[in-house]
CSV table of C-alpha atoms in Angstrom, one decimal:
chain,number,residue,atom,x,y,z
A,1,MET,CA,107.5,89.3,102.0
A,2,SER,CA,108.9,86.4,103.3
A,3,SER,CA,106.1,83.4,104.1
A,4,ASP,CA,109.4,81.9,106.1
A,5,ASN,CA,107.6,84.0,109.6
A,6,VAL,CA,105.0,84.9,108.6
A,7,LEU,CA,101.8,83.5,111.4
A,8,LEU,CA,98.9,84.9,109.3
A,9,GLU,CA,97.9,85.9,106.0
A,10,VAL,CA,94.8,88.0,105.1
A,11,LYS,CA,94.2,88.4,101.4
A,12,ASN,CA,90.7,90.1,99.6
A,13,LEU,CA,88.8,90.5,103.2
A,14,LYS,CA,85.3,91.7,102.6
A,15,LYS,CA,82.5,91.2,105.5
A,16,TYR,CA,79.0,93.1,104.1
A,17,PHE,CA,76.4,93.7,106.5
A,18,PRO,CA,72.9,93.3,104.4
A,19,VAL,CA,70.9,96.9,105.7
A,20,ARG,CA,66.6,95.1,104.4
A,21,LYS,CA,63.7,97.2,104.5
A,22,GLY,CA,59.9,95.4,104.1
A,23,ILE,CA,57.9,93.0,105.2
A,24,LEU,CA,59.9,89.9,102.9
A,25,LYS,CA,63.3,92.0,104.9
A,26,ARG,CA,64.8,91.8,101.3
A,27,VAL,CA,68.8,93.2,101.2
A,28,VAL,CA,68.5,96.6,99.2
A,29,ALA,CA,71.7,97.7,100.7
A,30,GLN,CA,74.5,96.7,101.4
A,31,VAL,CA,77.3,97.6,105.3
A,32,LYS,CA,81.1,97.4,103.9
A,33,ALA,CA,82.7,96.5,106.9
A,34,VAL,CA,85.6,95.4,105.3
A,35,ASP,CA,85.9,96.2,102.0
A,36,ASP,CA,89.0,94.6,100.0
A,37,VAL,CA,91.4,94.3,102.8
A,38,ASP,CA,95.8,92.6,102.9
A,39,LEU,CA,97.4,92.1,105.8
A,40,TYR,CA,100.1,89.7,107.3
A,41,ILE,CA,101.0,88.9,110.9
A,42,LYS,CA,104.4,88.4,111.6
A,43,GLU,CA,105.2,86.2,114.6
A,44,ARG,CA,105.8,87.2,117.8
A,45,GLU,CA,105.6,90.7,116.7
A,46,THR,CA,102.7,92.5,117.5
A,47,PHE,CA,100.2,94.4,114.8
A,48,GLY,CA,98.9,97.5,116.0
A,49,LEU,CA,95.6,97.8,113.8
A,50,VAL,CA,93.8,102.2,114.7
A,51,GLY,CA,92.0,104.5,113.5
A,52,GLU,CA,88.4,105.8,114.0
A,53,SER,CA,84.9,104.5,115.8
A,54,GLY,CA,83.3,102.2,113.5
A,55,CYS,CA,86.1,101.9,110.3
A,56,GLY,CA,86.0,98.1,111.0
A,57,LYS,CA,88.4,96.9,113.5
A,58,THR,CA,87.3,94.1,115.5
A,59,THR,CA,85.0,93.3,112.9
A,60,ILE,CA,88.2,92.4,111.0
A,61,GLY,CA,89.4,90.6,114.5
A,62,ARG,CA,86.2,89.5,114.8
A,63,THR,CA,86.3,87.2,111.1
A,64,ILE,CA,90.1,86.8,110.6
A,65,LEU,CA,88.8,84.7,114.3
A,66,ARG,CA,85.2,83.8,112.1
A,67,LEU,CA,84.0,85.0,115.0
A,68,ILE,CA,82.1,86.5,112.3
A,69,GLU,CA,81.7,85.2,108.6
A,70,PRO,CA,83.6,87.1,106.2
A,71,THR,CA,82.0,87.0,103.2
A,72,ALA,CA,85.0,86.8,100.2
A,73,GLY,CA,87.9,86.3,101.0
A,74,LYS,CA,91.6,84.3,102.8
A,75,VAL,CA,92.0,83.5,106.1
A,76,LEU,CA,95.3,81.8,105.8
A,77,PHE,CA,96.8,81.1,108.9
A,78,ARG,CA,100.1,78.8,109.5
A,79,SER,CA,99.3,76.5,113.0
A,80,LYS,CA,102.2,74.5,114.2
A,81,ARG,CA,99.6,72.6,116.5
A,82,LEU,CA,98.1,71.0,112.9
A,83,ALA,CA,101.2,70.2,111.8
A,84,GLY,CA,102.2,68.4,114.5
A,85,SER,CA,105.8,69.7,115.0
A,86,SER,CA,107.2,73.0,116.1
A,87,GLU,CA,109.5,73.3,113.0
A,88,GLN,CA,107.2,73.5,110.9
A,89,TYR,CA,103.2,74.5,109.8
A,90,ARG,CA,100.8,73.2,108.3
A,91,GLU,CA,99.1,76.3,106.4
A,92,VAL,CA,94.7,76.3,106.8
A,93,ASP,CA,92.0,78.8,104.6
A,94,VAL,CA,90.0,79.7,107.9
A,95,VAL,CA,87.1,80.7,105.7
A,96,VAL,CA,86.6,77.3,104.6
A,97,ALA,CA,88.5,75.3,107.4
A,98,SER,CA,85.7,72.5,108.3
A,99,PRO,CA,83.9,72.7,112.4
A,100,LYS,CA,86.2,69.3,112.4
A,101,VAL,CA,89.9,72.0,111.8
A,102,MET,CA,88.4,75.3,113.9
A,103,LYS,CA,88.1,73.4,116.3
A,104,ALA,CA,91.9,72.6,116.1
A,105,LEU,CA,91.6,76.0,115.2
A,106,ARG,CA,90.8,77.4,118.6
A,107,ARG,CA,93.5,76.0,120.6
A,108,ASP,CA,95.7,78.3,117.9
A,109,MET,CA,94.0,81.4,118.3
A,110,GLN,CA,92.4,83.1,120.7
A,111,ILE,CA,91.0,86.6,122.3
A,112,VAL,CA,91.1,89.2,124.6
A,113,PHE,CA,87.7,91.4,124.2
A,114,GLN,CA,86.6,95.3,124.8
A,115,ASP,CA,85.4,94.8,127.8
A,116,PRO,CA,85.8,92.6,130.8
A,117,TYR,CA,82.4,93.2,132.5
A,118,SER,CA,80.5,91.6,129.7
A,119,SER,CA,83.4,88.8,128.5
A,120,LEU,CA,83.1,87.3,132.2
A,121,ASN,CA,80.0,84.9,132.9
A,122,PRO,CA,78.8,86.8,136.4
A,123,ARG,CA,77.0,83.4,137.1
A,124,MET,CA,80.8,81.6,137.5
A,125,THR,CA,83.4,81.0,139.1
A,126,VAL,CA,87.0,82.2,138.1
A,127,GLY,CA,88.1,78.7,137.9
A,128,SER,CA,85.4,77.7,136.0
A,129,ILE,CA,85.4,80.5,133.3
A,130,VAL,CA,90.0,79.8,133.3
A,131,GLY,CA,88.9,76.7,133.5
A,132,GLU,CA,86.4,76.4,130.3
A,133,PRO,CA,88.9,76.0,127.4
A,134,LEU,CA,90.5,73.4,129.4
A,135,LEU,CA,87.8,71.6,129.4
A,136,VAL,CA,85.6,71.6,126.3
A,137,HIS,CA,89.0,70.6,124.3
A,138,GLY,CA,89.8,68.0,126.8
A,139,VAL,CA,93.1,69.5,127.9
A,140,ALA,CA,93.5,68.9,131.4
A,141,ARG,CA,90.7,67.3,134.1
A,142,GLY,CA,89.9,67.3,138.0
A,143,SER,CA,93.6,67.9,140.0
A,144,GLU,CA,95.3,68.8,136.2
A,145,ARG,CA,92.6,71.5,135.6
A,146,GLU,CA,93.3,73.0,138.5
A,147,ASP,CA,96.3,73.8,138.9
A,148,ARG,CA,96.3,74.9,134.7
A,149,VAL,CA,94.0,77.6,135.9
A,150,ARG,CA,96.1,78.2,139.2
A,151,GLN,CA,99.1,78.7,137.4
A,152,LEU,CA,97.3,80.7,134.7
A,153,LEU,CA,96.7,83.1,137.2
A,154,GLY,CA,100.1,83.9,138.2
A,155,ALA,CA,101.5,84.3,135.2
A,156,VAL,CA,98.3,87.4,135.0
A,157,GLY,CA,99.6,88.8,138.2
A,158,LEU,CA,96.1,86.3,140.4
A,159,LYS,CA,96.6,85.1,143.3
A,160,PRO,CA,95.6,81.1,143.2
A,161,ASP,CA,92.7,82.0,146.4
A,162,HIS,CA,91.0,84.3,143.5
A,163,THR,CA,89.6,80.3,141.7
A,164,LYS,CA,86.9,80.5,144.6
A,165,ARG,CA,85.8,83.7,143.6
A,166,TYR,CA,83.1,85.5,140.6
A,167,PRO,CA,83.9,88.4,138.8
A,168,HIS,CA,82.3,91.0,140.3
A,169,GLU,CA,84.0,90.9,143.1
A,170,PHE,CA,87.3,92.2,141.7
A,171,SER,CA,88.0,95.7,140.1
A,172,GLY,CA,88.6,96.4,136.1
A,173,GLY,CA,91.7,95.8,135.7
A,174,GLN,CA,92.0,92.5,137.8
A,175,ARG,CA,89.2,91.5,135.7
A,176,GLN,CA,91.0,91.8,132.8
A,177,ARG,CA,93.5,89.5,133.4
A,178,ILE,CA,91.2,86.8,134.3
A,179,GLY,CA,90.5,87.8,130.0
A,180,ILE,CA,93.8,87.5,129.7
A,181,ALA,CA,93.8,84.4,131.3
A,182,ARG,CA,91.5,82.6,129.8
A,183,ALA,CA,93.0,83.6,126.5
A,184,LEU,CA,96.5,82.0,128.0
A,185,ALA,CA,94.4,78.5,128.4
A,186,LEU,CA,94.6,77.0,125.3
A,187,GLU,CA,99.0,78.7,124.9
A,188,PRO,CA,97.7,79.6,121.6
A,189,GLN,CA,100.6,81.0,118.7
A,190,LEU,CA,97.7,84.7,118.1
A,191,ILE,CA,95.6,87.2,120.2
A,192,VAL,CA,93.6,88.8,119.1
A,193,ALA,CA,93.5,92.0,121.6
A,194,ASP,CA,90.2,93.7,120.6
A,195,GLU,CA,90.8,97.4,123.0
A,196,PRO,CA,91.9,95.1,125.5
A,197,ILE,CA,92.5,99.0,128.2
A,198,SER,CA,90.5,101.3,126.6
A,199,ALA,CA,88.0,100.1,129.3
A,200,LEU,CA,90.1,100.4,131.7
A,201,ASP,CA,91.6,103.4,133.8
A,202,VAL,CA,94.6,104.9,132.6
A,203,SER,CA,96.4,103.8,136.2
A,204,ILE,CA,95.2,100.2,135.4
A,205,GLN,CA,96.5,100.8,130.9
A,206,ALA,CA,100.1,101.0,131.2
A,207,GLN,CA,99.7,97.9,133.8
A,208,VAL,CA,98.0,95.6,131.7
A,209,LEU,CA,100.5,96.9,128.7
A,210,ASN,CA,103.3,95.5,129.7
A,211,LEU,CA,101.4,92.1,131.5
A,212,LEU,CA,100.7,91.9,127.8
A,213,GLU,CA,104.6,92.5,126.7
A,214,ASP,CA,105.9,89.9,129.2
A,215,LEU,CA,103.7,87.2,128.7
A,216,GLN,CA,103.9,87.6,124.5
A,217,ASP,CA,108.2,87.4,126.5
A,218,GLU,CA,106.8,84.7,128.0
A,219,PHE,CA,104.9,82.7,125.8
A,220,GLY,CA,106.1,83.5,122.3
A,221,LEU,CA,102.8,85.2,121.3
A,222,THR,CA,101.3,87.3,118.3
A,223,TYR,CA,99.1,89.5,119.0
A,224,LEU,CA,96.8,91.8,116.8
A,225,PHE,CA,96.7,95.0,118.9
A,226,ILE,CA,92.9,96.2,117.9
A,227,ALA,CA,93.0,100.2,119.5
A,228,HIS,CA,92.5,103.7,119.0
A,229,ASN,CA,95.4,105.3,121.1
A,230,LEU,CA,97.9,106.4,118.8
A,231,SER,CA,100.2,106.4,121.8
A,232,VAL,CA,99.7,103.4,123.1
A,233,VAL,CA,99.3,101.4,119.6
A,234,LYS,CA,103.7,103.2,119.4
A,235,HIS,CA,104.5,102.3,122.2
A,236,ILE,CA,103.4,98.1,121.8
A,237,SER,CA,103.6,97.4,118.2
A,238,ASP,CA,105.9,95.8,116.0
A,239,ARG,CA,103.9,97.0,112.4
A,240,VAL,CA,100.8,99.1,113.1
A,241,ALA,CA,97.8,99.3,109.9
A,242,VAL,CA,95.7,103.0,109.9
A,243,MET,CA,92.0,102.0,108.8
A,244,TYR,CA,89.5,104.1,107.2
A,245,LEU,CA,85.8,103.6,106.0
A,246,GLY,CA,87.1,99.2,105.8
A,247,ARG,CA,90.0,100.2,104.1
A,248,ILE,CA,94.0,100.1,105.1
A,249,VAL,CA,95.3,103.0,103.9
A,250,GLU,CA,98.5,102.7,104.9
A,251,LEU,CA,100.9,100.2,106.6
A,252,ALA,CA,104.6,100.5,107.8
A,253,ARG,CA,107.0,99.3,110.6
A,254,THR,CA,106.0,101.5,113.6
A,255,GLU,CA,108.6,103.9,113.8
A,256,GLU,CA,108.8,104.4,110.0
A,257,LEU,CA,104.8,105.5,110.2
A,258,PHE,CA,104.8,107.9,113.0
A,259,ASP,CA,108.3,109.7,111.2
A,260,ASN,CA,107.1,109.5,107.8
A,261,PRO,CA,103.0,109.4,107.3
A,262,LYS,CA,102.5,109.2,103.5
A,263,HIS,CA,98.4,109.3,103.6
A,264,PRO,CA,96.7,112.1,104.7
A,265,TYR,CA,94.4,111.1,107.3
A,266,THR,CA,97.6,109.0,109.2
A,267,GLU,CA,98.7,113.0,109.5
A,268,ALA,CA,95.2,114.3,110.5
A,269,LEU,CA,95.2,111.0,114.1
A,270,MET,CA,99.1,111.6,114.0
A,271,SER,CA,97.9,115.8,114.7
A,272,ALA,CA,96.1,114.2,117.8
A,273,VAL,CA,98.4,112.3,118.6
A,274,PRO,CA,99.4,114.7,123.2
A,275,VAL,CA,103.8,115.7,122.9
A,276,PRO,CA,104.3,115.4,126.3
A,277,ASP,CA,105.6,119.3,126.7
A,278,PRO,CA,104.3,122.2,127.6
A,279,ASP,CA,106.1,124.5,126.0
A,280,TYR,CA,105.1,123.0,122.3
A,281,SER,CA,101.6,124.6,120.6
A,282,ALA,CA,101.0,121.0,118.3
A,283,GLU,CA,99.1,122.3,115.0
A,284,ARG,CA,95.5,120.3,115.3
A,285,ILE,CA,94.3,119.4,111.7
A,286,ILE,CA,90.4,118.9,112.4
A,287,LEU,CA,88.9,117.1,109.2
A,288,GLU,CA,86.5,118.4,107.7
A,289,GLY,CA,82.6,117.0,107.5
A,290,ASP,CA,81.5,112.9,108.8
A,291,VAL,CA,82.5,110.3,108.5
A,292,PRO,CA,81.2,108.7,105.4
A,293,SER,CA,78.4,106.0,105.6
A,294,PRO,CA,79.9,102.7,104.4
A,295,VAL,CA,76.8,101.6,103.2
A,296,ASN,CA,76.7,104.3,100.9
A,297,PRO,CA,80.7,105.2,100.8
A,298,PRO,CA,82.0,108.7,97.9
A,299,SER,CA,83.3,107.4,94.6
A,300,GLY,CA,87.5,107.0,94.2
A,301,CYS,CA,89.1,107.9,97.3
A,302,TYR,CA,86.7,107.1,100.1
A,303,PHE,CA,88.2,109.6,102.4
A,304,HIS,CA,88.3,112.5,99.0
A,305,PRO,CA,85.4,114.7,101.0
A,306,ARG,CA,87.4,114.8,104.1
A,307,CYS,CA,90.9,115.2,102.8
A,308,ARG,CA,92.5,118.8,102.8
A,309,TYR,CA,95.0,117.8,99.4
A,310,ALA,CA,92.3,116.0,97.5
A,311,ARG,CA,93.2,116.2,93.6
A,312,GLU,CA,90.4,116.1,90.6
A,313,VAL,CA,91.8,111.7,90.2
A,314,CYS,CA,90.7,111.5,93.9
A,315,LYS,CA,87.0,111.8,92.6
A,316,THR,CA,86.8,109.3,90.4
A,317,GLU,CA,89.3,107.1,90.6
A,318,THR,CA,90.2,104.4,93.1
A,319,PRO,CA,93.4,104.6,95.0
A,320,VAL,CA,95.1,101.1,95.1
A,321,TYR,CA,96.3,99.9,97.7
A,322,ARG,CA,100.2,99.7,96.7
A,323,HIS,CA,104.3,99.3,98.3
A,324,LEU,CA,106.5,102.0,98.5
A,325,GLY,CA,109.5,100.1,99.1
A,326,GLY,CA,110.7,97.8,102.3
A,327,GLU,CA,107.4,97.5,104.7
A,328,HIS,CA,105.3,100.2,103.8
A,329,PHE,CA,102.1,100.2,102.1
A,330,VAL,CA,99.8,102.7,101.2
A,331,THR,CA,96.5,103.0,99.5
A,332,CYS,CA,97.2,107.6,98.0
A,333,HIS,CA,97.3,108.4,94.6
A,334,LEU,CA,99.4,111.2,96.0
A,335,ALA,CA,101.6,109.8,98.2
A,336,ASP,CA,104.7,110.2,95.7
A,337,SER,CA,103.7,113.8,96.2
A,338,LEU,CA,103.4,115.1,99.4
A,339,ASN,CA,105.4,116.0,102.6
A,340,LEU,CA,103.0,115.1,104.6
A,341,ARG,CA,103.8,116.3,108.8
A,342,PRO,CA,105.5,113.8,110.6
A,343,VAL,CA,105.3,113.0,115.0
A,344,ARG,CA,106.9,115.1,116.7
A,345,LYS,CA,109.0,113.5,118.7
A,346,GLY,CA,108.7,114.8,122.7
């Protein structure tokens, strides 16, 4: 991996939530929401993060931004703003950054939340919502701030006179555009898009996806795109990581992942991707059993109780997250011997 164009690098990231019981609220167990995750995101790329609900996708996104304090690990962010130059960067470990440095980093790292309804303050006008980051960071005030808000609304496809309205006067798609405008206000390098279209109508989802792609080209943005819809991830992402029970089980370039999956869990997810061909009948891989509890995960490979290829080694030994070549990584004992089915192209 060349560090020349890497914007964000995550090393051994862990986030455990304590389980407390009794009158004294003693810690009796840990929920391993994120368990030893490694990944890197390049400048101006869209990095997709997929997996079942509850696998830790959102926790990774919020831990990277330190909206949730990590238990262990490093989150190395290469900020050009802190370096004071567009040609150089200053590497900062977000996990141990001081409050002063974190405030500066907030300008470089923003988030678009999943729910466009609860993420906007209903008592604030759109102008106040989008302009609040400018006010907090002292970037613009007065008429300059108002002009900047109107520019941002125009960039996301809303009208300048919308600044006087309140969130309840907008549709779900329009509210998400307001959230995107707010995220753009401080000219960030990285935006964590936490399932930004899952709460929207299907007809609106494509519009928001196209908007995100247009804004990436216009502002030079980098996205961590969190989703559970593989078709959407395939459309928008340059590379994709697949998560299962707090761990990344496979990571590769999008074309490589869909054409040549190496982990059985990835294969099962791919079998659920709809193919736009009425004459094609897909063989759906139905995973047996339920997702294990992150409080008490299985021994060995976390996926082995549901894997149809599992062998004895999978039950006893934890697989290593290893490099297969190129930009393909996998956490599976059997990756070299299995011949898994790719997604059929429509």
